[in-house]
Short mmCIF file of C-alpha atoms in Angstrom, two decimals:
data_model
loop_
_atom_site.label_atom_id
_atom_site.label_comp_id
_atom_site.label_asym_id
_atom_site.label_seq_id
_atom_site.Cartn_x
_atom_site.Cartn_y
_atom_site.Cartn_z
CA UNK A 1 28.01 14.03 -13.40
CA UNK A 2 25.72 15.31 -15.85
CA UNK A 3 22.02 15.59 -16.98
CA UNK A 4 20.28 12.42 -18.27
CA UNK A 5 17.42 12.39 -20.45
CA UNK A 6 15.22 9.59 -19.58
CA UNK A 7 11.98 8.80 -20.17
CA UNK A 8 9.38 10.15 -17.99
CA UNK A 9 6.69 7.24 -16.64
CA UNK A 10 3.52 7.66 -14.32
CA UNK A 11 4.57 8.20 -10.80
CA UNK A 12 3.02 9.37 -7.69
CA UNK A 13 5.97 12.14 -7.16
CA UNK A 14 4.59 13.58 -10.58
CA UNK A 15 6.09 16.92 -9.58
CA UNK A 16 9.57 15.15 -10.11
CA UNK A 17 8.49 13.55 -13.34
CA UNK A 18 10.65 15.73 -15.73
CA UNK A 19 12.82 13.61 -18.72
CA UNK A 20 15.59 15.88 -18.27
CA UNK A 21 16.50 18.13 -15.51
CA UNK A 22 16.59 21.93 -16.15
CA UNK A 23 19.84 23.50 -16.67
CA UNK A 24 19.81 26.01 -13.66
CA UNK A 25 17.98 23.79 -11.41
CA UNK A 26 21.60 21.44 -12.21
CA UNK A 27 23.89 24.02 -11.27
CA UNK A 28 22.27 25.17 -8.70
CA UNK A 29 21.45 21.53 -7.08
CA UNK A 30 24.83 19.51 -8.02
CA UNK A 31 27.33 21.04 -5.73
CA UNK A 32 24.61 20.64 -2.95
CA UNK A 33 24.22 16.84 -3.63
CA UNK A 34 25.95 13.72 -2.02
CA UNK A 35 23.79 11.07 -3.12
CA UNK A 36 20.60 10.38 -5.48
CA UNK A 37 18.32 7.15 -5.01
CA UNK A 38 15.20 5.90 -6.58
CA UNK A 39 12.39 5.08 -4.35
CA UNK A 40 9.55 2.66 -5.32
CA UNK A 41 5.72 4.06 -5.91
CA UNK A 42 5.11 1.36 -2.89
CA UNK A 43 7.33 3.60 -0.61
CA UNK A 44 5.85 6.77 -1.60
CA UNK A 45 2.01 5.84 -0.75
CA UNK A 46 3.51 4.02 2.76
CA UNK A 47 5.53 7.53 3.28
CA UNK A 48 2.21 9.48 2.67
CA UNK A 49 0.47 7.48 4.85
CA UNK A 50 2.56 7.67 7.57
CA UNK A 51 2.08 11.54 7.26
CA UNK A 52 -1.53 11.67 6.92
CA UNK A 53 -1.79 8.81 10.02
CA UNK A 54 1.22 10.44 12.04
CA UNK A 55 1.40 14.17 11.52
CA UNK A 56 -1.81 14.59 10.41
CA UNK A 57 -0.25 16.37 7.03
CA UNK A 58 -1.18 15.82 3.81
CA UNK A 59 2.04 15.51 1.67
CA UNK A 60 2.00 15.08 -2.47
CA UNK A 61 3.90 12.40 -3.51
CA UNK A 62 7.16 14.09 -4.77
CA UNK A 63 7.06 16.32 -1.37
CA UNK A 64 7.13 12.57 0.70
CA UNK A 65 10.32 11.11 -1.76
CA UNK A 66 12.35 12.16 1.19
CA UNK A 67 10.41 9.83 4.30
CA UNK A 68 10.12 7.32 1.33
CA UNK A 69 13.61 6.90 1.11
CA UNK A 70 14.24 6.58 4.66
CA UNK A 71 11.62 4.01 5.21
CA UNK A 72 12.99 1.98 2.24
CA UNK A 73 16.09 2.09 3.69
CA UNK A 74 17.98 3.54 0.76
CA UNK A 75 19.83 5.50 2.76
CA UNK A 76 21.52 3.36 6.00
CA UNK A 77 24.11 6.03 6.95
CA UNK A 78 20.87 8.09 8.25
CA UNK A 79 20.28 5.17 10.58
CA UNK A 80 20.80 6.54 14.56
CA UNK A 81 20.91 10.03 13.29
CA UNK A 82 18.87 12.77 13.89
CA UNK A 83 17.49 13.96 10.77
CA UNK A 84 15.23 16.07 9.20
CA UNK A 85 13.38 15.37 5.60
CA UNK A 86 11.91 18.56 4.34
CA UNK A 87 8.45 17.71 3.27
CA UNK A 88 7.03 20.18 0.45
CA UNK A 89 3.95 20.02 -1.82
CA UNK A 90 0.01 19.35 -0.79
CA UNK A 91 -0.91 19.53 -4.33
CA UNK A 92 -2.68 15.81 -4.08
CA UNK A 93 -6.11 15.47 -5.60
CA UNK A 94 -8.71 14.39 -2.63
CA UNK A 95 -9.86 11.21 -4.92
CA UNK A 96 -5.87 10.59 -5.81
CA UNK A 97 -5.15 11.02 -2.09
CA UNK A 98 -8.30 8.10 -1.36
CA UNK A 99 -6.81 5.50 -4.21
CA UNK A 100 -3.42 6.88 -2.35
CA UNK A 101 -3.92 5.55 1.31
CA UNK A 102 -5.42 2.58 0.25
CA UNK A 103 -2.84 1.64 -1.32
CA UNK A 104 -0.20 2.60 1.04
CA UNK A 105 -2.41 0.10 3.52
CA UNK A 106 -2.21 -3.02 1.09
CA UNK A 107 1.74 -1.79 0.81
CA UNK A 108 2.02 -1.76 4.59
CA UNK A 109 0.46 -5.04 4.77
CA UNK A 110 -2.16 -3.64 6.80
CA UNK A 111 -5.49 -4.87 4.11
CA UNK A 112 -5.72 -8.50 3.64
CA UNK A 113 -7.63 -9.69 0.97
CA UNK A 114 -8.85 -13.53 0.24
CA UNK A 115 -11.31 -15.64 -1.60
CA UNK A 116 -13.11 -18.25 0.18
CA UNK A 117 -16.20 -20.57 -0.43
CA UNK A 118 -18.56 -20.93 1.88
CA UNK A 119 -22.04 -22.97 2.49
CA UNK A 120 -25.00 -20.72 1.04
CA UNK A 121 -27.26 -21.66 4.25
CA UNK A 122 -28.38 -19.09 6.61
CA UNK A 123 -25.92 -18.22 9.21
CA UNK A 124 -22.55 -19.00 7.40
CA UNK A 125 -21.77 -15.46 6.05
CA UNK A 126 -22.18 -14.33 9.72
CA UNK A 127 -20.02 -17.50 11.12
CA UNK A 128 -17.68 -16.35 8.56
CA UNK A 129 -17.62 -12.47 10.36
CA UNK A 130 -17.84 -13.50 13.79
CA UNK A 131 -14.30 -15.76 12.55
CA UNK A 132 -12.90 -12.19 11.34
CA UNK A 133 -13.99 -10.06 14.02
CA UNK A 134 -12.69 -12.56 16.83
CA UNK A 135 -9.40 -12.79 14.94
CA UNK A 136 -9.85 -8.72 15.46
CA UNK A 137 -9.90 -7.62 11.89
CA UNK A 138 -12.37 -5.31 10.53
CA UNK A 139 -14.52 -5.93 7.42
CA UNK A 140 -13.97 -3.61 4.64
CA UNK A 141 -15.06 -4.70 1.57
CA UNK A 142 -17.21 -7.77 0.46
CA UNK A 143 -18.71 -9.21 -2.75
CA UNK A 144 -20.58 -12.46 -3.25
CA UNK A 145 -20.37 -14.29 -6.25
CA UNK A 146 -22.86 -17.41 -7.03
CA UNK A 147 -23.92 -17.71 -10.92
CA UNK A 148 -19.72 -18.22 -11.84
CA UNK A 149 -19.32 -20.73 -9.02
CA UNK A 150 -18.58 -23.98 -10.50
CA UNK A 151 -18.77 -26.06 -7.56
CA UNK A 152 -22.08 -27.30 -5.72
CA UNK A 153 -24.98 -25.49 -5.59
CA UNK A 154 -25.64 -24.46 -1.84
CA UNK A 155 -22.08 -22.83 -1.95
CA UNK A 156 -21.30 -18.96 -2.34
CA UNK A 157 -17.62 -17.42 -3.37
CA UNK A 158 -17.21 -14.57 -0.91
CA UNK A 159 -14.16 -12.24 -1.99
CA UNK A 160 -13.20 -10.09 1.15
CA UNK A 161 -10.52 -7.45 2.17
CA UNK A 162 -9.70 -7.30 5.67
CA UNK A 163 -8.63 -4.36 7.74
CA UNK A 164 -5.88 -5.98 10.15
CA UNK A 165 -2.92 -4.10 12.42
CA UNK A 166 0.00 -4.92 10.83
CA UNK A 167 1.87 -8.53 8.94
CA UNK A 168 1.40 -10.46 11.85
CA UNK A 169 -1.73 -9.45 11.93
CA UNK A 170 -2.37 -10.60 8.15
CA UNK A 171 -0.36 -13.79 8.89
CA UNK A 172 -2.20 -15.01 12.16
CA UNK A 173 -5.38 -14.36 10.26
CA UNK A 174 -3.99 -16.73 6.83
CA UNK A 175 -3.53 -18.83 9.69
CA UNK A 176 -7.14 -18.79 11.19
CA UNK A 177 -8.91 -19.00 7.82
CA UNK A 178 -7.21 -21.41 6.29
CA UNK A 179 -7.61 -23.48 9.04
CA UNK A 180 -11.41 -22.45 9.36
CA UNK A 181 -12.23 -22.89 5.46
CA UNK A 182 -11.01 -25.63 2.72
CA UNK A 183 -11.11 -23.99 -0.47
CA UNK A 184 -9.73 -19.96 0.46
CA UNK A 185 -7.22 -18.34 -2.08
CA UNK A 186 -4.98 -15.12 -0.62
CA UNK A 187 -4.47 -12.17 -2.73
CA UNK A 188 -0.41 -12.41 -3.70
CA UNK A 189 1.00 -8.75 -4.24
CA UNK A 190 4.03 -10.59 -6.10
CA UNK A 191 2.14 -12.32 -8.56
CA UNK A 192 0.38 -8.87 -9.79
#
């Protein structure tokens, strides 16, 4: 193989955002090398996650590539092994690291978020929690819309995001609210 200029795009692993690999750093690297792979942003906030939540270490983005991989699965013949991913680089801005974990939660299916009308009487907003919090999921963020709300007067649009434990957590609760509430939308990572 050979260098590759390419064209460099915003990435969490910014510190492996280079168009076209140094000279030295080639020799050096390529007789050292078995295999290359390209691991999605989504993998990358779930890997730094998983370090922040598990080892309690706060890992940059192009220091977690390697645990990204892994938990993509890009790299099967690892599977039953023992093996050990160096992890290099804390060089992660506190507000980046915030915008970071939040998003490794929504990639980890772990934040659920959903719009649902409800009645605008007393009571319904907290009928509406007590459904969450016996479902077990946690309130995290909510916003109530009325003025935009086409439909009848005495309703409110309440767009939520759930804290839940894992995707069968997130689909027991689509389960519960749609059930619970006829006009609810889901948030639909594909369609972004």
């Amino acid at each position: 193989g050979h260098p590759v200029f390419t064209e460099c795009q915003s990435t969490l692993a910014d510190g492996l955002a280079v168009p076209l690999i140094g000279a030295n750093a080639y020799a050096t690297a390529a007789p050292l090398v078995d295999k290359v792979v390209c691991v999605s942003e989504e993998y990358i906030a779930i890997a730094i996650l998983r370090l922040v939540e598990m080892e309690k270490a706060v890992v940059e983005g192009a220091g977690a590539t390697g645990l990204a991989a892994v938990l993509q699965g890009l790299l099967p013949e690892l599977k039953g092994k023992k093996v050990v991913i160096p992890l290099c680089g804390g060089n992660i801005d506190t507000t980046v690291l915030g915008r970071v974990l939040e998003r490794g939660l929504v990639a980890d299916k772990r934040l659920l978020k959903v719009w649902l009308t409800v009645s605008d009487r007393p009571g319904s907003l907290a009928q509406m929690c007590k459904l969450f919090s016996t479902a077990g999921a946690s309130v995290k963020d909510i916003y109530h819309e009325r003025a935009w709300l086409k439909s009848d007067m005495f309703s409110v649009q309440i767009q939520v995001v759930l804290e839940v434990r894992d995707s069968e957590h997130a689909a027991e609760l689509t389960r519960i609210i749609s059930e619970a509430y006829e006009h609810v939308q889901f948030y639909n990572e594909n369609a972004q």
